[in-house]
Tab-separated table of C-alpha atoms in Angstrom:
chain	number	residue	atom	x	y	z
C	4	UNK	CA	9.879	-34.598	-21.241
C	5	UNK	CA	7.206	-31.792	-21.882
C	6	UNK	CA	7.709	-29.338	-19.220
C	7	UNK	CA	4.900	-26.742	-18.888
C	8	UNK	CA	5.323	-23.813	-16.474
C	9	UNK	CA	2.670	-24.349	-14.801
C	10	UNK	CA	1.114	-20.902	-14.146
C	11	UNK	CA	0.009	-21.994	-10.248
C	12	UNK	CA	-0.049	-19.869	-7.212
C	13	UNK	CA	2.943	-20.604	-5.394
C	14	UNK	CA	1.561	-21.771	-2.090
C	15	UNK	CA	0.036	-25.091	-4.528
C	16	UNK	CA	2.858	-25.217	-6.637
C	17	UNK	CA	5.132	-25.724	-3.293
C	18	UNK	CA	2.581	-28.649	-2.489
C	19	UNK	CA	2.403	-29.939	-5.765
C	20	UNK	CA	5.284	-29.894	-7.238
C	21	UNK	CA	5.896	-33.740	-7.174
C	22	UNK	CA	2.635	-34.129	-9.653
C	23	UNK	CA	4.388	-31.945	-12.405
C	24	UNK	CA	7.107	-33.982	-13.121
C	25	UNK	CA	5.004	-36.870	-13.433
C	26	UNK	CA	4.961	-38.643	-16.788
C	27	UNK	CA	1.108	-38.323	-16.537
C	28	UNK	CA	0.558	-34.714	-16.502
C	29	UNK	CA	3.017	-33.667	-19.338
C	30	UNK	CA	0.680	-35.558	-21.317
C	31	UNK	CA	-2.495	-33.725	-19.924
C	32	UNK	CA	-0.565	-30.161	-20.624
C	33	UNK	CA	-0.155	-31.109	-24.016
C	34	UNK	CA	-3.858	-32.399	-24.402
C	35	UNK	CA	-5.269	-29.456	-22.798
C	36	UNK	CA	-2.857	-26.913	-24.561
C	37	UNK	CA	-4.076	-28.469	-28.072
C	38	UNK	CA	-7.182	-28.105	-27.208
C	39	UNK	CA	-7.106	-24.909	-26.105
C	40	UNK	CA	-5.385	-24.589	-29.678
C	41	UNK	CA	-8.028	-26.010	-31.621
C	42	UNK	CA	-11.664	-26.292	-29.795
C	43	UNK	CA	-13.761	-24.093	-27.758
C	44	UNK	CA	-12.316	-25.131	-24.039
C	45	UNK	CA	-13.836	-23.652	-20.692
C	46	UNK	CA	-12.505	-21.874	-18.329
C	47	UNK	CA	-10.540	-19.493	-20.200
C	48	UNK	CA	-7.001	-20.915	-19.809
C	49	UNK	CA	-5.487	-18.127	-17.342
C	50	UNK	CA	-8.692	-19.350	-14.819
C	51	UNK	CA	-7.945	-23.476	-15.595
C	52	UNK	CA	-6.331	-23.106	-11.716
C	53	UNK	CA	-8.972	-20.464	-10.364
C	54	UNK	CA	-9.654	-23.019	-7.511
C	55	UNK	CA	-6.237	-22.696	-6.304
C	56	UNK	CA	-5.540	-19.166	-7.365
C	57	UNK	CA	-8.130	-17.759	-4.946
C	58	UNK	CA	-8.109	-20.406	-1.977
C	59	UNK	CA	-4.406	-20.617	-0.219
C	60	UNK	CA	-3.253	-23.845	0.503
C	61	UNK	CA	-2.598	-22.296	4.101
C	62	UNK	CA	-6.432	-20.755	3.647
C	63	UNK	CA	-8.255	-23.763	3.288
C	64	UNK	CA	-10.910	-25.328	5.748
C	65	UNK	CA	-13.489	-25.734	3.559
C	66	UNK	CA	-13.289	-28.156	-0.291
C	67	UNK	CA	-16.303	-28.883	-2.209
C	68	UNK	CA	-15.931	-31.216	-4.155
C	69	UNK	CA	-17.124	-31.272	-8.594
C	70	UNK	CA	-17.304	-33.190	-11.537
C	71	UNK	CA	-16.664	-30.988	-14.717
C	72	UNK	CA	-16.626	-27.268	-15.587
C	73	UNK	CA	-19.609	-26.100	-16.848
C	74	UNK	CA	-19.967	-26.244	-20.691
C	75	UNK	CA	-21.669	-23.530	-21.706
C	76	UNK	CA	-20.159	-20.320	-22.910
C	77	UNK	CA	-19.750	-17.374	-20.499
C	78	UNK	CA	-20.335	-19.664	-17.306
C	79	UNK	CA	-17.009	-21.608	-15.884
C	80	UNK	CA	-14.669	-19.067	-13.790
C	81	UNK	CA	-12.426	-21.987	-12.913
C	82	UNK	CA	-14.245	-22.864	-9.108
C	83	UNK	CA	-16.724	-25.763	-9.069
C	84	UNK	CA	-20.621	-25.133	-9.252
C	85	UNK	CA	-19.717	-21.124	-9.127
C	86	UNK	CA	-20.667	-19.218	-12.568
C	87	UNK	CA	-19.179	-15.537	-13.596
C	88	UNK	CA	-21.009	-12.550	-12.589
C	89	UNK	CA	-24.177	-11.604	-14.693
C	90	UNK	CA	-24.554	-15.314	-15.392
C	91	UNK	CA	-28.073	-17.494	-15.298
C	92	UNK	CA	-27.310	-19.345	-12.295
C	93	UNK	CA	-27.523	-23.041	-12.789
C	94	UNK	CA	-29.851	-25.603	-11.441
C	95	UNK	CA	-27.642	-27.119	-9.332
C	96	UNK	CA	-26.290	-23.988	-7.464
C	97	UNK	CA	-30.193	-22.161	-7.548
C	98	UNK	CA	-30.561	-25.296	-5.202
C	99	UNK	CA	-27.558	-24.979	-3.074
C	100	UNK	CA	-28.514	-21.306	-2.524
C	101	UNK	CA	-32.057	-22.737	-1.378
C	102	UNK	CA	-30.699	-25.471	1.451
C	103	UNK	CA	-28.138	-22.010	2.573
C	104	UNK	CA	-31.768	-20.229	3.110
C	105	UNK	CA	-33.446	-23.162	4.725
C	106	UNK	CA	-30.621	-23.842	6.396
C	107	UNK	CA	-29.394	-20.729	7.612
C	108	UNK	CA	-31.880	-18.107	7.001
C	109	UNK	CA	-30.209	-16.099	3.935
C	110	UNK	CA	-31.749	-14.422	0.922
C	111	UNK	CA	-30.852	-16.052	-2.160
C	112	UNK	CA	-28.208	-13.613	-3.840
C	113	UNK	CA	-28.743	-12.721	-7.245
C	114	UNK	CA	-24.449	-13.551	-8.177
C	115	UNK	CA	-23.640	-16.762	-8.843
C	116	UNK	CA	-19.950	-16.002	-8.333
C	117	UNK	CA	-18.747	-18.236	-5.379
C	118	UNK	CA	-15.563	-16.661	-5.125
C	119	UNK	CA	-16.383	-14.272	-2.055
C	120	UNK	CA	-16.222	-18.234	-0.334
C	121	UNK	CA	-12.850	-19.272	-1.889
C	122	UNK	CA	-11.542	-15.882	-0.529
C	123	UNK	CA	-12.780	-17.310	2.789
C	124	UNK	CA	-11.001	-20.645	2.894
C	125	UNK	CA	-13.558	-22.408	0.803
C	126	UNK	CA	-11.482	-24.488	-2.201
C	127	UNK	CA	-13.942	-25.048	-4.741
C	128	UNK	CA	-12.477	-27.996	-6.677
C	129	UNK	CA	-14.205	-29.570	-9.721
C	130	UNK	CA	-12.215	-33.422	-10.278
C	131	UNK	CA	-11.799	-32.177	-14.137
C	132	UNK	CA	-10.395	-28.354	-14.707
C	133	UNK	CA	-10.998	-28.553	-18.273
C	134	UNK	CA	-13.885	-29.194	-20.498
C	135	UNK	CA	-14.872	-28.854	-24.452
C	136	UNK	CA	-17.507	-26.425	-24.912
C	137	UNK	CA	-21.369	-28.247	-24.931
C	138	UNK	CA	-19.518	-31.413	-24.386
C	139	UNK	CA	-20.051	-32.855	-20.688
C	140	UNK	CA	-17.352	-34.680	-19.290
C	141	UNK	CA	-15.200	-34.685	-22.861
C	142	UNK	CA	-11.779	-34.156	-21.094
C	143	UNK	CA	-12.399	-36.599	-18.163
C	144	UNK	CA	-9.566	-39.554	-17.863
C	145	UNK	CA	-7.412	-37.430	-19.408
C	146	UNK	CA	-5.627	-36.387	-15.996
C	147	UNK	CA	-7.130	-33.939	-14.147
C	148	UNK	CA	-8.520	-36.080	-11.562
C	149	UNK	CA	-4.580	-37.682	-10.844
C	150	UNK	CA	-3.903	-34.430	-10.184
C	151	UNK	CA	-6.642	-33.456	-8.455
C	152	UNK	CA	-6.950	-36.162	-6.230
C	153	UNK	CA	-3.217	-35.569	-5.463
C	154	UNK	CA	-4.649	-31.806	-4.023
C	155	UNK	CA	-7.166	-33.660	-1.898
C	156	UNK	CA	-4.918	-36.502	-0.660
C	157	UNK	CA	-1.848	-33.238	0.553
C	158	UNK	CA	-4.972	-31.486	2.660
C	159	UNK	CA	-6.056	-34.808	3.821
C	160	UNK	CA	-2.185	-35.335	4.685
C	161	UNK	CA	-1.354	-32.001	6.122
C	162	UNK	CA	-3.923	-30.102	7.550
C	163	UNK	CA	-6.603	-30.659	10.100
C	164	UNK	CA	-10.486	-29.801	10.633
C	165	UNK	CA	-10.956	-29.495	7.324
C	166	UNK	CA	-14.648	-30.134	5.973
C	167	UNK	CA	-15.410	-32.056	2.863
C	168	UNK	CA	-18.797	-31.842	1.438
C	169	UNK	CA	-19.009	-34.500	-0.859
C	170	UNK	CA	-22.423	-34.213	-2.658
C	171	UNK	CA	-23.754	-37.042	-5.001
C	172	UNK	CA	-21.657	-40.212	-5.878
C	173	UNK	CA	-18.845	-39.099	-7.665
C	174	UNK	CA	-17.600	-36.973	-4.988
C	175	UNK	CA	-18.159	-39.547	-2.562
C	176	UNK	CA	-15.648	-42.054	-3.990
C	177	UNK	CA	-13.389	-39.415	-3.251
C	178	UNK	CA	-13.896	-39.885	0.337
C	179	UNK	CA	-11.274	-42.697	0.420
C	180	UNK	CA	-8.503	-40.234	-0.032
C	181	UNK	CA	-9.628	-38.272	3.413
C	182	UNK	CA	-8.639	-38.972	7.165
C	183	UNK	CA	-11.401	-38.507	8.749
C	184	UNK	CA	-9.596	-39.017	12.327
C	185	UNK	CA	-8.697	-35.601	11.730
C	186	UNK	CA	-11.036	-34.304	9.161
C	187	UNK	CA	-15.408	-34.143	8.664
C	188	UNK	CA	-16.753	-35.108	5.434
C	189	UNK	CA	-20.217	-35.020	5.201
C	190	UNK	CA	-21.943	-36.050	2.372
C	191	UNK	CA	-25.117	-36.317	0.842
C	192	UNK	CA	-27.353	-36.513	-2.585
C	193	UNK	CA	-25.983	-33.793	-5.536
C	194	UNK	CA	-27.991	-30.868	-5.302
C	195	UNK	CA	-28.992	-31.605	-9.343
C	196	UNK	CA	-32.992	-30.775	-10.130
C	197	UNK	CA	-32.440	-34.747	-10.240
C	198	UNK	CA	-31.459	-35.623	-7.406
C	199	UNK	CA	-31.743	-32.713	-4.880
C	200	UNK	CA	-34.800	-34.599	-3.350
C	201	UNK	CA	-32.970	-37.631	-2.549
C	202	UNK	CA	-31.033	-36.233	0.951
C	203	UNK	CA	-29.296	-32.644	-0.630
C	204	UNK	CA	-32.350	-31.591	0.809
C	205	UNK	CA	-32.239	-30.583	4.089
C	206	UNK	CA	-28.369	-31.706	4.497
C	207	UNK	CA	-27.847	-28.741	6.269
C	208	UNK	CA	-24.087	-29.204	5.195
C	209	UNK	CA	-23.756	-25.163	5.576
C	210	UNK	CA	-24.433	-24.694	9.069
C	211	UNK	CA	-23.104	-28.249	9.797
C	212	UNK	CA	-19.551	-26.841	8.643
C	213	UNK	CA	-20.145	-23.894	10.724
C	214	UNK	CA	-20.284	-25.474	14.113
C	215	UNK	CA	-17.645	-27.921	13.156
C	216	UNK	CA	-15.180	-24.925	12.167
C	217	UNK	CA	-16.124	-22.671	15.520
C	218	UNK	CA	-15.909	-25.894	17.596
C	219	UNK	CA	-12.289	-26.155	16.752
C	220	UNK	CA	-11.542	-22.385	17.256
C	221	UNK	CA	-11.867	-21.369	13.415
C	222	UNK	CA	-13.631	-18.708	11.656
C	223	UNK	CA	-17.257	-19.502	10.094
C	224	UNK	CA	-18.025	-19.403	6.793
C	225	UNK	CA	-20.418	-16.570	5.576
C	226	UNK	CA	-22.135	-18.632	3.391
């Protein structure tokens, strides 16, 4: 069989360890590490597990929940809807910093670099890691989202008060892999120019997730 070391923080790579020796994902290493090989891939390969790499398994109380990294050069830094300092920021997170102000009050910061939340317990998972530049959605089906959903099925499984914000349909299907005896997934419209209107809107996910974390003795977010 294909056997990649998998280059994984080791609190994930204790969790996951089942997924690597699956038939399925020595097939998506060797798709990914051709196309690394041969296209123009984003994120940069050592940032493919940024989500992980910066949120702890033992960290997280927070996942939000993506499609696809984003496809244009200079932007994906490996942790859904979160761009690399300097960067444009992106429709979709200009209006996820606007609900954060209406919701809690906060300028709009001028970084679009979401990893001050993953240091704060926030994993930022996108369903697909891996995507070929300018192509949406080109390495989808390709097994990322086996493995993925095996990362949200092992928090589901072994933590508790954790929140899921699962924004726009794709992310909601995911909801079937949560417990939410023991967990709160909200969820609402994607915060898209196209859809943001349609309930992303006024959510109020941010401060939502607040009073849910406090209420159970945890730390807020600074959103």
């Amino acid at each position: 069989m294909y056997n990649m070391h998998v280059k994984i923080t080791e609190s994930w790579k204790q969790k996951l360890a089942a997924e690597f020796e699956k038939d399925y994902f020595s097939k998506l290493a060797s798709y990914v590490k051709q196309e690394y090989q041969s296209q123009t891939v984003y994120p940069p390969g050592k940032e493919i597990f940024q989500a992980f790499d910066s949120c702890l398994f033992d960290d997280v109380k927070v996942v939000i929940l993506g499609q696809d990294p984003y496809h244009g050069p200079g932007q994906a830094n490996g942790l859904c809807f979160s761009v690399r300092q300097g960067t444009r920021l992106p429709p979709s997170l200009v209006n996820i910093f606007k609900e954060i102000a209406s919701d809690l009050g906060k300028p709009i910061p001028s970084s679009g670099d979401l990893s001050r939340w993953a240091r704060q317990g926030v994993l930022l998972l996108n369903a697909t890691l891996t995507v070929r530049a300018s192509l949406p959605g080109s390495h989808q089906k390709k097994g990322w989202e086996a493995f993925t959903d095996a990362a949200i099925r092992v928090v589901s499984a072994e933590k508790s008060h954790v929140v899921f914000l699962l924004w726009g349909a794709y992310a909601q299907k995911k909801g079937e892999l949560i417990d939410r005896t023991k967990h709160l997934v909200l969820a609402s419209a994607h915060p898209s120019p196209f859809s943001a209107d349609r309930g992303f809107f006024g959510c109020r996910h941010f401060s939502k997730t607040n009073e849910y974390l406090r209420s159970h003795g945890l730390k807020e977010i600074d959103w």
